[in-house]
Amino acid sequence: MTIQIITLFPEMFEGVLNSSMLWKAQKENLVKYKLINLRDFGIGPRQQVDDIPYGGGDGMVLRPEPLFEAVEQAKKTDPDAKILLMTPRGNLFTQELAREYAATEAGLIIICGRYEGYDERITTLVDKQVSVGEYVLTGGELPAMIIADAVTRLVPGVLGGETSAELESFSQSGVIEHPHYTRPEEYRGLKVPDVLLSGHHAEINKWRNANQK
Ligand code: SAM
């Protein structure tokens, strides 16, 4: 799977894409990330990507030409990729959606908005408008990282224990996984529940089920 991200700030992704599971996924050729700098499609000698909004108002809006051209370039790499637009106007991103994207053969093209947003005409190219929550971020980069992370870890072969994604939070309609404890058995007077030390698997499972949300 290839995840292509259209952004004005590709440098923001360095740490996230090159650490831990996402790094491992690339190393093992399970997922490929491609950062597309929207500035490369900017207009004129100043490579302008934004302009003032029609109708007046504060802030700048991403112009359609760089956005369309960046998407068209990404499509050349991966014609079947699904195009996601990061926007507070979108559908809430969920584990179910992450599963759906990880399971399809198609890659993703993620468009990161900035400033006041993007020219609405870009939505004609988009498969899904996606929000990561009911708050406003400065740009679509953090939402894009959230999606890249949540999808990558569900791509078959990425997680060490193949079953761990099936058991974790949100894998069964909205259920949140039980709490975890590790060594030491007691820390600052805080004790690990006895049942987890008992070695009694049926009782441990009962405790875990009872402590799901
Ligand atoms: N003027 C917009 C509004 O009031 O809805 C907010 C624009 S925001 C400052 C700039 C960009 O950040 C958005 O176009 C979008 O790409 C991204 N963004 C901000 N919050 C987001 C969220 N909750 N989910 C997804 N993308 C978000």
Coordinates of N, CA and C and ligand atoms in Angstrom, one line a residue:
M1 N 0.8 -1.2 0.0 CA 0.0 0.0 0.0 C 0.9 1.2 0.0
T2 N 0.5 2.2 -0.8 CA 1.2 3.5 -0.8 C 0.3 4.6 -0.2
I3 N 0.8 5.3 0.8 CA 0.1 6.5 1.3 C 0.8 7.7 0.9
Q4 N 0.1 8.5 0.0 CA 0.7 9.7 -0.5 C 0.1 10.9 0.3
I5 N 0.9 11.9 0.7 CA 0.3 13.0 1.5 C 0.7 14.3 0.8
I6 N -0.3 15.1 0.5 CA -0.1 16.4 -0.1 C -0.1 17.4 0.9
T7 N 1.0 18.1 1.1 CA 1.2 19.0 2.2 C 2.1 20.2 1.9
L8 N 1.9 21.3 2.6 CA 2.9 22.4 2.5 C 4.0 22.2 3.5
F9 N 3.9 21.3 4.4 CA 4.9 21.1 5.4 C 5.4 19.7 5.5
P10 N 6.1 19.2 4.5 CA 6.5 17.7 4.5 C 7.4 17.4 5.7
E11 N 8.2 18.4 6.1 CA 9.1 18.2 7.2 C 8.5 17.8 8.5
M12 N 7.2 18.1 8.6 CA 6.5 17.7 9.9 C 6.3 16.2 10.0
F13 N 6.5 15.5 8.9 CA 6.2 14.0 8.9 C 7.4 13.2 9.3
E14 N 8.6 13.8 9.2 CA 9.8 13.0 9.4 C 9.8 12.1 10.6
G15 N 9.6 12.7 11.7 CA 9.6 11.9 13.0 C 8.6 10.8 13.0
V16 N 7.4 11.1 12.6 CA 6.3 10.1 12.8 C 6.4 9.0 11.8
L17 N 6.8 9.3 10.5 CA 6.8 8.2 9.5 C 8.1 7.4 9.7
N18 N 9.1 7.9 10.3 CA 10.4 7.2 10.4 C 10.7 6.7 11.8
S19 N 9.6 6.4 12.6 CA 9.8 5.8 13.9 C 8.8 4.6 14.1
S20 N 9.3 3.7 15.0 CA 8.4 2.6 15.4 C 7.7 1.9 14.3
M21 N 6.4 1.6 14.4 CA 5.7 0.7 13.5 C 5.7 1.2 12.1
L22 N 5.7 2.5 11.9 CA 5.6 3.1 10.6 C 6.9 2.9 9.8
W23 N 8.0 3.1 10.6 CA 9.3 2.8 10.1 C 9.5 1.4 9.7
K24 N 9.0 0.5 10.6 CA 9.1 -0.9 10.4 C 8.3 -1.3 9.1
A25 N 7.1 -0.8 9.0 CA 6.2 -1.1 7.8 C 6.9 -0.7 6.5
Q26 N 7.7 0.4 6.5 CA 8.4 0.8 5.3 C 9.6 -0.2 5.1
K27 N 10.3 -0.5 6.2 CA 11.5 -1.3 6.0 C 11.1 -2.7 5.5
E28 N 10.0 -3.1 5.9 CA 9.5 -4.5 5.4 C 8.7 -4.4 4.1
N29 N 8.7 -3.2 3.5 CA 8.0 -3.1 2.2 C 6.5 -3.4 2.3
L30 N 5.9 -3.1 3.4 CA 4.5 -3.4 3.6 C 3.7 -2.1 3.2
V31 N 4.3 -1.0 3.6 CA 3.7 0.3 3.3 C 4.7 1.3 2.8
K32 N 4.4 2.1 1.8 CA 5.3 3.1 1.3 C 4.6 4.5 1.5
Y33 N 5.4 5.5 2.0 CA 4.8 6.8 2.1 C 5.5 7.7 1.1
K34 N 4.7 8.6 0.6 CA 5.3 9.6 -0.4 C 4.7 11.0 0.0
L35 N 5.7 11.9 0.3 CA 5.2 13.2 0.6 C 5.3 14.1 -0.6
I36 N 4.2 14.8 -0.9 CA 4.1 15.6 -2.1 C 4.0 17.1 -1.6
N37 N 5.0 17.9 -2.0 CA 5.0 19.3 -1.5 C 4.1 20.1 -2.4
L38 N 3.0 20.6 -1.8 CA 2.1 21.4 -2.5 C 2.8 22.7 -3.2
R39 N 3.8 23.1 -2.5 CA 4.5 24.3 -3.0 C 5.1 24.1 -4.4
D40 N 5.5 22.8 -4.7 CA 6.0 22.5 -6.0 C 5.0 22.8 -7.2
F41 N 3.7 22.9 -6.8 CA 2.7 23.2 -7.8 C 2.2 24.6 -7.7
G42 N 2.9 25.4 -7.0 CA 2.6 26.8 -6.8 C 2.6 27.6 -8.1
I43 N 2.0 28.8 -8.1 CA 1.8 29.5 -9.3 C 2.8 30.7 -9.3
G44 N 3.5 30.9 -10.5 CA 4.3 32.0 -10.7 C 5.7 31.9 -10.0
P45 N 6.5 33.0 -10.1 CA 7.9 32.9 -9.5 C 7.9 32.7 -8.0
R46 N 6.8 33.1 -7.4 CA 6.8 33.0 -5.9 C 6.1 31.7 -5.5
Q47 N 5.7 30.9 -6.5 CA 5.1 29.6 -6.2 C 3.9 29.7 -5.2
Q48 N 3.0 30.7 -5.6 CA 1.9 31.0 -4.7 C 0.9 29.8 -4.7
V49 N 0.5 29.5 -3.5 CA -0.5 28.4 -3.3 C -1.8 28.9 -2.8
D50 N -1.9 30.1 -2.2 CA -3.1 30.6 -1.6 C -3.5 31.9 -2.1
D51 N -4.7 32.3 -1.7 CA -5.2 33.6 -2.1 C -6.3 34.0 -1.2
I52 N -6.8 35.3 -1.3 CA -7.8 35.8 -0.4 C -9.2 35.2 -0.8
P53 N -10.1 35.0 0.1 CA -11.4 34.4 -0.2 C -12.3 35.3 -0.9
Y54 N -13.0 34.8 -1.9 CA -14.1 35.5 -2.6 C -15.1 35.8 -1.5
G55 N -15.7 37.0 -1.6 CA -16.8 37.3 -0.7 C -16.2 38.0 0.6
G56 N -14.9 38.1 0.7 CA -14.2 38.8 1.8 C -14.1 37.8 3.0
G57 N -13.5 38.4 4.0 CA -13.3 37.6 5.2 C -11.8 37.4 5.5
D58 N -11.5 36.9 6.7 CA -10.1 36.8 7.2 C -9.4 35.6 6.5
G59 N -8.1 35.7 6.5 CA -7.3 34.5 6.2 C -7.2 34.3 4.7
M60 N -6.4 33.2 4.4 CA -6.1 32.9 3.0 C -6.7 31.5 2.8
V61 N -6.9 31.2 1.5 CA -7.5 29.9 1.1 C -6.6 29.3 0.1
L62 N -6.4 27.9 0.2 CA -5.6 27.2 -0.8 C -6.3 27.3 -2.2
R63 N -5.5 27.7 -3.2 CA -6.1 27.8 -4.6 C -6.3 26.4 -5.2
P64 N -7.2 26.3 -6.1 CA -7.5 25.0 -6.7 C -6.4 24.5 -7.6
E65 N -5.7 25.4 -8.4 CA -4.8 24.8 -9.4 C -3.7 24.0 -8.7
P66 N -3.0 24.4 -7.7 CA -1.9 23.6 -7.1 C -2.5 22.3 -6.5
L67 N -3.7 22.4 -5.9 CA -4.3 21.2 -5.3 C -4.7 20.2 -6.4
F68 N -5.3 20.6 -7.5 CA -5.7 19.7 -8.6 C -4.5 19.0 -9.2
E69 N -3.4 19.9 -9.4 CA -2.2 19.3 -10.1 C -1.5 18.3 -9.2
A70 N -1.5 18.6 -7.9 CA -0.8 17.7 -6.9 C -1.6 16.4 -6.9
V71 N -2.9 16.4 -6.9 CA -3.7 15.2 -6.8 C -3.5 14.4 -8.1
E72 N -3.4 15.1 -9.3 CA -3.2 14.5 -10.5 C -1.9 13.7 -10.6
Q73 N -0.9 14.4 -10.0 CA 0.5 13.7 -10.0 C 0.4 12.5 -9.1
A74 N -0.2 12.6 -7.9 CA -0.3 11.4 -7.0 C -1.1 10.3 -7.7
K75 N -2.1 10.7 -8.5 CA -2.9 9.6 -9.2 C -2.1 8.9 -10.2
K76 N -1.1 9.6 -10.8 CA -0.2 8.9 -11.8 C 0.5 7.8 -11.1
T77 N 1.0 8.0 -9.9 CA 1.7 7.0 -9.1 C 0.7 5.8 -8.8
D78 N -0.5 6.1 -8.5 CA -1.4 5.1 -7.9 C -2.9 5.5 -8.4
P79 N -3.2 5.0 -9.6 CA -4.5 5.4 -10.2 C -5.7 5.0 -9.4
D80 N -5.6 3.9 -8.6 CA -6.8 3.4 -7.9 C -6.9 4.0 -6.5
A81 N -5.9 4.8 -6.1 CA -5.9 5.3 -4.7 C -7.2 6.1 -4.3
K82 N -7.5 5.9 -3.1 CA -8.7 6.7 -2.5 C -8.2 8.1 -2.1
I83 N -8.9 9.1 -2.4 CA -8.5 10.5 -2.1 C -9.3 11.0 -0.9
L84 N -8.5 11.3 0.2 CA -9.1 11.8 1.4 C -8.8 13.3 1.6
L85 N -9.7 14.1 2.0 CA -9.5 15.5 2.3 C -9.7 15.7 3.8
M86 N -8.6 16.2 4.4 CA -8.7 16.5 5.8 C -9.5 17.8 6.1
T87 N -10.6 17.7 6.8 CA -11.4 18.9 7.0 C -12.3 18.7 8.2
P88 N -12.5 19.7 9.0 CA -13.5 19.6 10.2 C -14.9 19.4 9.7
R89 N -15.2 19.6 8.4 CA -16.5 19.4 7.8 C -16.7 17.9 7.5
G90 N -15.7 17.1 7.6 CA -15.8 15.7 7.1 C -16.5 14.7 8.1
N91 N -16.5 13.5 7.7 CA -17.0 12.4 8.6 C -15.9 12.0 9.6
L92 N -16.4 11.7 10.8 CA -15.4 11.4 11.8 C -14.6 10.1 11.4
F93 N -13.3 10.2 11.6 CA -12.4 9.1 11.3 C -12.6 8.1 12.4
T94 N -12.8 6.8 12.1 CA -13.0 5.8 13.1 C -12.1 4.6 12.8
Q95 N -12.0 3.7 13.8 CA -11.3 2.4 13.6 C -11.9 1.6 12.4
E96 N -13.2 1.7 12.3 CA -13.8 1.0 11.2 C -13.3 1.4 9.8
L97 N -13.2 2.8 9.7 CA -12.6 3.3 8.5 C -11.2 2.9 8.3
A98 N -10.4 2.9 9.4 CA -9.0 2.5 9.3 C -8.9 1.1 8.8
R99 N -9.8 0.2 9.3 CA -9.8 -1.2 8.9 C -10.1 -1.3 7.4
E100 N -11.1 -0.5 7.0 CA -11.6 -0.6 5.6 C -10.4 -0.2 4.7
Y101 N -9.7 0.9 5.0 CA -8.6 1.4 4.2 C -7.4 0.4 4.2
A102 N -7.1 -0.2 5.4 CA -6.0 -1.1 5.5 C -6.3 -2.4 4.7
A103 N -7.6 -2.8 4.6 CA -8.0 -4.0 3.9 C -8.0 -3.9 2.4
T104 N -8.2 -2.7 1.9 CA -8.3 -2.5 0.4 C -6.9 -2.6 -0.1
E105 N -6.8 -3.0 -1.4 CA -5.5 -3.0 -2.1 C -5.1 -1.6 -2.4
A106 N -6.1 -0.7 -2.5 CA -5.9 0.6 -3.0 C -5.1 1.4 -2.0
G107 N -4.2 2.3 -2.5 CA -3.5 3.2 -1.6 C -4.4 4.4 -1.2
L108 N -3.8 5.4 -0.5 CA -4.5 6.6 -0.1 C -3.7 7.8 -0.6
I109 N -4.5 8.8 -1.0 CA -3.9 10.2 -1.2 C -4.6 11.1 -0.2
I110 N -3.8 11.7 0.7 CA -4.3 12.5 1.8 C -4.0 13.9 1.5
I111 N -5.0 14.8 1.4 CA -4.8 16.2 1.2 C -4.9 17.0 2.5
C112 N -3.8 17.7 2.8 CA -3.8 18.5 4.0 C -4.2 20.0 3.7
G113 N -5.2 20.4 4.3 CA -5.6 21.9 4.2 C -4.7 22.7 5.1
R114 N -4.7 24.0 4.9 CA -4.0 25.0 5.7 C -4.7 26.3 5.7
Y115 N -4.3 27.2 6.5 CA -4.9 28.6 6.6 C -6.4 28.5 6.9
E116 N -7.2 29.2 6.1 CA -8.7 29.1 6.4 C -9.2 27.9 5.8
G117 N -8.4 27.2 4.9 CA -8.9 26.0 4.3 C -8.5 26.0 2.8
Y118 N -9.3 25.3 2.0 CA -9.0 25.1 0.6 C -10.2 25.5 -0.3
D119 N -9.9 25.8 -1.5 CA -11.0 26.1 -2.5 C -11.9 24.9 -2.6
E120 N -13.2 25.1 -2.4 CA -14.2 24.0 -2.3 C -14.2 23.1 -3.6
R121 N -13.7 23.6 -4.7 CA -13.8 22.9 -5.9 C -12.9 21.6 -5.9
I122 N -11.9 21.5 -5.0 CA -11.1 20.3 -4.9 C -12.0 19.1 -4.4
T123 N -13.1 19.4 -3.8 CA -13.9 18.3 -3.3 C -14.5 17.4 -4.4
T124 N -14.5 18.0 -5.7 CA -15.0 17.2 -6.8 C -14.0 16.0 -7.1
L125 N -12.8 16.1 -6.6 CA -11.8 15.0 -6.9 C -11.8 14.0 -5.7
V126 N -12.5 14.3 -4.6 CA -12.2 13.7 -3.4 C -13.2 12.5 -3.1
D127 N -12.7 11.4 -2.6 CA -13.6 10.2 -2.3 C -14.3 10.4 -0.9
K128 N -13.5 11.0 0.0 CA -14.1 11.1 1.4 C -13.5 12.3 2.1
Q129 N -14.4 13.1 2.7 CA -13.9 14.2 3.5 C -13.9 13.7 5.0
V130 N -12.7 13.9 5.6 CA -12.5 13.2 6.9 C -12.1 14.2 8.0
S131 N -12.8 14.1 9.1 CA -12.4 14.9 10.3 C -11.8 14.0 11.4
V132 N -10.9 14.5 12.2 CA -10.4 13.6 13.2 C -11.0 14.0 14.6
G133 N -11.9 15.0 14.6 CA -12.5 15.3 15.9 C -13.1 16.7 15.8
E134 N -13.9 17.0 16.8 CA -14.6 18.3 16.9 C -13.8 19.3 17.5
Y135 N -12.7 19.7 16.8 CA -11.8 20.8 17.2 C -11.1 21.2 15.9
V136 N -10.5 22.4 16.0 CA -9.9 23.0 14.8 C -8.4 23.0 15.0
L137 N -7.7 22.3 14.1 CA -6.2 22.3 14.1 C -5.7 23.3 13.1
T138 N -4.4 23.6 13.2 CA -3.8 24.6 12.3 C -3.8 24.1 10.8
G139 N -3.6 22.8 10.7 CA -3.5 22.3 9.3 C -3.9 20.8 9.3
G140 N -3.9 20.2 8.1 CA -4.3 18.8 8.0 C -3.2 17.8 8.2
E141 N -2.0 18.3 8.6 CA -0.9 17.4 8.8 C -1.1 16.4 9.9
L142 N -1.5 17.0 11.1 CA -1.7 16.0 12.2 C -2.8 15.0 11.9
P143 N -3.9 15.5 11.4 CA -4.9 14.4 11.0 C -4.4 13.4 10.0
A144 N -3.5 13.9 9.0 CA -3.0 12.9 8.1 C -2.1 11.9 8.8
M145 N -1.3 12.4 9.8 CA -0.4 11.4 10.5 C -1.3 10.4 11.3
I146 N -2.4 10.9 11.9 CA -3.3 10.0 12.6 C -3.8 8.9 11.7
I147 N -4.2 9.3 10.5 CA -4.7 8.3 9.5 C -3.6 7.4 9.1
A148 N -2.5 7.9 8.7 CA -1.4 7.1 8.3 C -1.0 6.0 9.4
D149 N -1.0 6.5 10.6 CA -0.7 5.6 11.7 C -1.7 4.5 11.9
A150 N -3.0 5.0 12.0 CA -4.1 4.0 12.3 C -4.2 3.0 11.2
V151 N -4.0 3.4 10.0 CA -4.2 2.5 8.8 C -3.0 1.5 8.8
T152 N -1.8 2.1 8.9 CA -0.6 1.3 8.7 C -0.5 0.1 9.7
R153 N -0.9 0.4 11.0 CA -0.8 -0.7 11.9 C -1.7 -1.9 11.7
L154 N -2.8 -1.6 10.8 CA -3.7 -2.6 10.5 C -3.4 -3.3 9.2
V155 N -2.4 -2.9 8.5 CA -2.0 -3.5 7.2 C -1.4 -4.9 7.6
P156 N -1.9 -6.0 7.0 CA -1.5 -7.3 7.4 C 0.0 -7.4 7.4
G157 N 0.6 -8.0 8.6 CA 2.0 -8.2 8.7 C 2.7 -7.1 9.5
V158 N 2.1 -5.9 9.7 CA 2.8 -4.8 10.3 C 2.9 -5.1 11.8
L159 N 1.8 -5.4 12.5 CA 1.9 -5.7 13.9 C 2.5 -7.0 14.2
G160 N 3.3 -7.1 15.2 CA 4.0 -8.3 15.6 C 3.1 -9.5 15.8
G161 N 2.2 -9.4 16.8 CA 1.3 -10.5 17.1 C 0.1 -10.2 16.1
E162 N -0.1 -11.2 15.2 CA -1.2 -11.0 14.2 C -2.5 -10.7 14.8
T163 N -2.8 -11.3 16.0 CA -4.1 -11.1 16.6 C -4.3 -9.9 17.3
S164 N -3.2 -9.1 17.6 CA -3.4 -8.0 18.6 C -4.3 -6.9 18.1
A165 N -4.4 -6.7 16.8 CA -5.3 -5.7 16.3 C -6.8 -6.1 16.4
E166 N -7.0 -7.5 16.4 CA -8.4 -8.0 16.5 C -8.9 -7.8 17.9
L167 N -8.0 -7.8 18.9 CA -8.5 -7.8 20.3 C -8.5 -6.4 20.9
E168 N -7.9 -5.4 20.2 CA -7.7 -4.1 20.9 C -9.0 -3.2 20.8
S169 N -8.9 -2.0 21.4 CA -10.0 -1.1 21.5 C -10.7 -0.9 20.1
F170 N -12.0 -0.7 20.1 CA -12.8 -0.4 19.0 C -12.9 -1.5 17.9
S171 N -12.2 -2.7 18.2 CA -12.3 -3.8 17.2 C -13.7 -4.4 17.2
Q172 N -14.4 -4.4 18.4 CA -15.8 -4.9 18.3 C -16.6 -3.7 18.7
S173 N -17.5 -3.3 17.8 CA -18.3 -2.1 17.9 C -18.2 -1.3 19.2
G174 N -17.2 -0.4 19.2 CA -17.1 0.6 20.3 C -16.5 0.1 21.6
V175 N -16.1 -1.2 21.7 CA -15.6 -1.7 23.0 C -14.1 -1.2 23.2
I176 N -13.9 -0.7 24.4 CA -12.5 -0.2 24.8 C -11.8 -1.3 25.6
E177 N -10.6 -1.6 25.2 CA -9.8 -2.7 25.9 C -9.7 -2.5 27.4
H178 N -9.5 -3.6 28.1 CA -9.2 -3.6 29.5 C -7.9 -2.9 29.8
P179 N -7.7 -2.4 31.1 CA -6.4 -1.8 31.5 C -5.3 -2.9 31.5
H180 N -4.1 -2.4 31.5 CA -2.9 -3.3 31.5 C -2.1 -3.0 32.8
Y181 N -1.3 -4.0 33.3 CA -0.3 -3.8 34.3 C 0.9 -4.6 33.9
T182 N 2.1 -4.1 34.4 CA 3.3 -4.9 34.2 C 4.1 -4.8 35.6
R183 N 5.3 -5.3 35.6 CA 6.1 -5.3 36.8 C 6.5 -3.8 37.2
P184 N 6.6 -3.5 38.5 CA 6.6 -4.5 39.7 C 5.2 -4.7 40.1
E185 N 5.0 -5.7 41.0 CA 3.7 -6.1 41.5 C 3.1 -5.0 42.4
E186 N 4.0 -4.2 43.0 CA 3.6 -3.1 43.9 C 4.5 -1.9 43.6
Y187 N 3.9 -0.7 43.4 CA 4.7 0.5 43.2 C 4.0 1.6 44.0
R188 N 4.8 2.2 44.9 CA 4.3 3.3 45.7 C 3.0 2.9 46.4
G189 N 2.9 1.7 46.8 CA 1.7 1.3 47.5 C 0.5 0.9 46.6
L190 N 0.8 1.0 45.3 CA -0.3 0.7 44.3 C 0.0 -0.7 43.8
K191 N -1.1 -1.6 44.0 CA -0.9 -3.0 43.7 C -1.5 -3.4 42.4
V192 N -0.9 -4.4 41.8 CA -1.5 -5.0 40.6 C -2.7 -5.9 41.1
P193 N -3.9 -5.9 40.5 CA -5.0 -6.7 40.9 C -4.6 -8.2 41.1
D194 N -4.9 -8.8 42.2 CA -4.5 -10.2 42.6 C -4.8 -11.2 41.4
V195 N -6.0 -11.0 40.8 CA -6.4 -12.0 39.8 C -5.4 -12.1 38.7
L196 N -4.7 -11.0 38.3 CA -3.8 -11.0 37.2 C -2.5 -11.7 37.6
L197 N -2.2 -11.9 38.9 CA -1.0 -12.6 39.3 C -1.4 -14.1 39.6
S198 N -2.7 -14.5 39.5 CA -3.1 -15.8 39.9 C -2.7 -16.9 39.0
G199 N -2.5 -16.6 37.7 CA -2.2 -17.6 36.7 C -3.5 -18.4 36.3
H200 N -4.6 -17.9 36.8 CA -5.9 -18.6 36.5 C -6.6 -17.9 35.3
H201 N -6.4 -18.6 34.1 CA -6.7 -17.9 32.9 C -8.2 -17.5 32.7
A202 N -9.1 -18.4 33.2 CA -10.5 -18.2 33.1 C -10.9 -16.9 33.9
E203 N -10.3 -16.9 35.1 CA -10.6 -15.7 36.0 C -10.0 -14.4 35.4
I204 N -8.8 -14.6 34.9 CA -8.2 -13.4 34.2 C -9.1 -12.9 33.1
N205 N -9.5 -13.8 32.3 CA -10.4 -13.4 31.2 C -11.7 -12.7 31.7
K206 N -12.2 -13.3 32.8 CA -13.4 -12.7 33.4 C -13.2 -11.3 33.8
W207 N -12.0 -11.1 34.5 CA -11.6 -9.7 35.0 C -11.5 -8.8 33.8
R208 N -10.8 -9.3 32.8 CA -10.6 -8.4 31.6 C -11.9 -8.0 30.9
N209 N -12.8 -9.0 30.8 CA -14.1 -8.7 30.2 C -14.9 -7.7 31.0
A210 N -14.8 -7.9 32.3 CA -15.5 -7.0 33.2 C -15.0 -5.6 33.2
N211 N -13.7 -5.5 32.9 CA -13.0 -4.2 32.9 C -12.9 -3.5 31.5
Q212 N -13.6 -4.1 30.5 CA -13.7 -3.4 29.2 C -14.7 -2.3 29.4
K213 N -14.7 -1.3 28.5 CA -15.7 -0.3 28.5 C -16.6 -0.4 27.3
Ligands
SAM1 N1 -11.6 27.7 8.6 C1 -11.8 26.3 8.9 C2 -13.0 26.0 9.8 O1 -13.4 26.9 10.6 O2 -13.6 24.9 9.7 C3 -10.6 25.7 9.7 C4 -9.4 25.6 8.8 S1 -8.0 24.8 9.6 C5 -7.3 26.2 10.5 C6 -6.9 24.5 8.3 C7 -7.0 23.1 7.9 O3 -6.6 22.2 8.9 C8 -8.3 22.5 7.4 O4 -8.6 22.9 6.0 C9 -8.1 21.0 7.5 O5 -7.4 20.5 6.4 C10 -7.2 20.9 8.7 N2 -8.0 20.6 9.9 C11 -8.2 21.4 11.0 N3 -9.0 20.7 11.9 C12 -9.2 19.5 11.4 C13 -10.0 18.4 11.9 N4 -10.6 18.4 13.1 N5 -10.0 17.3 11.1 C14 -9.4 17.2 9.9 N6 -8.7 18.3 9.4 C15 -8.6 19.4 10.1

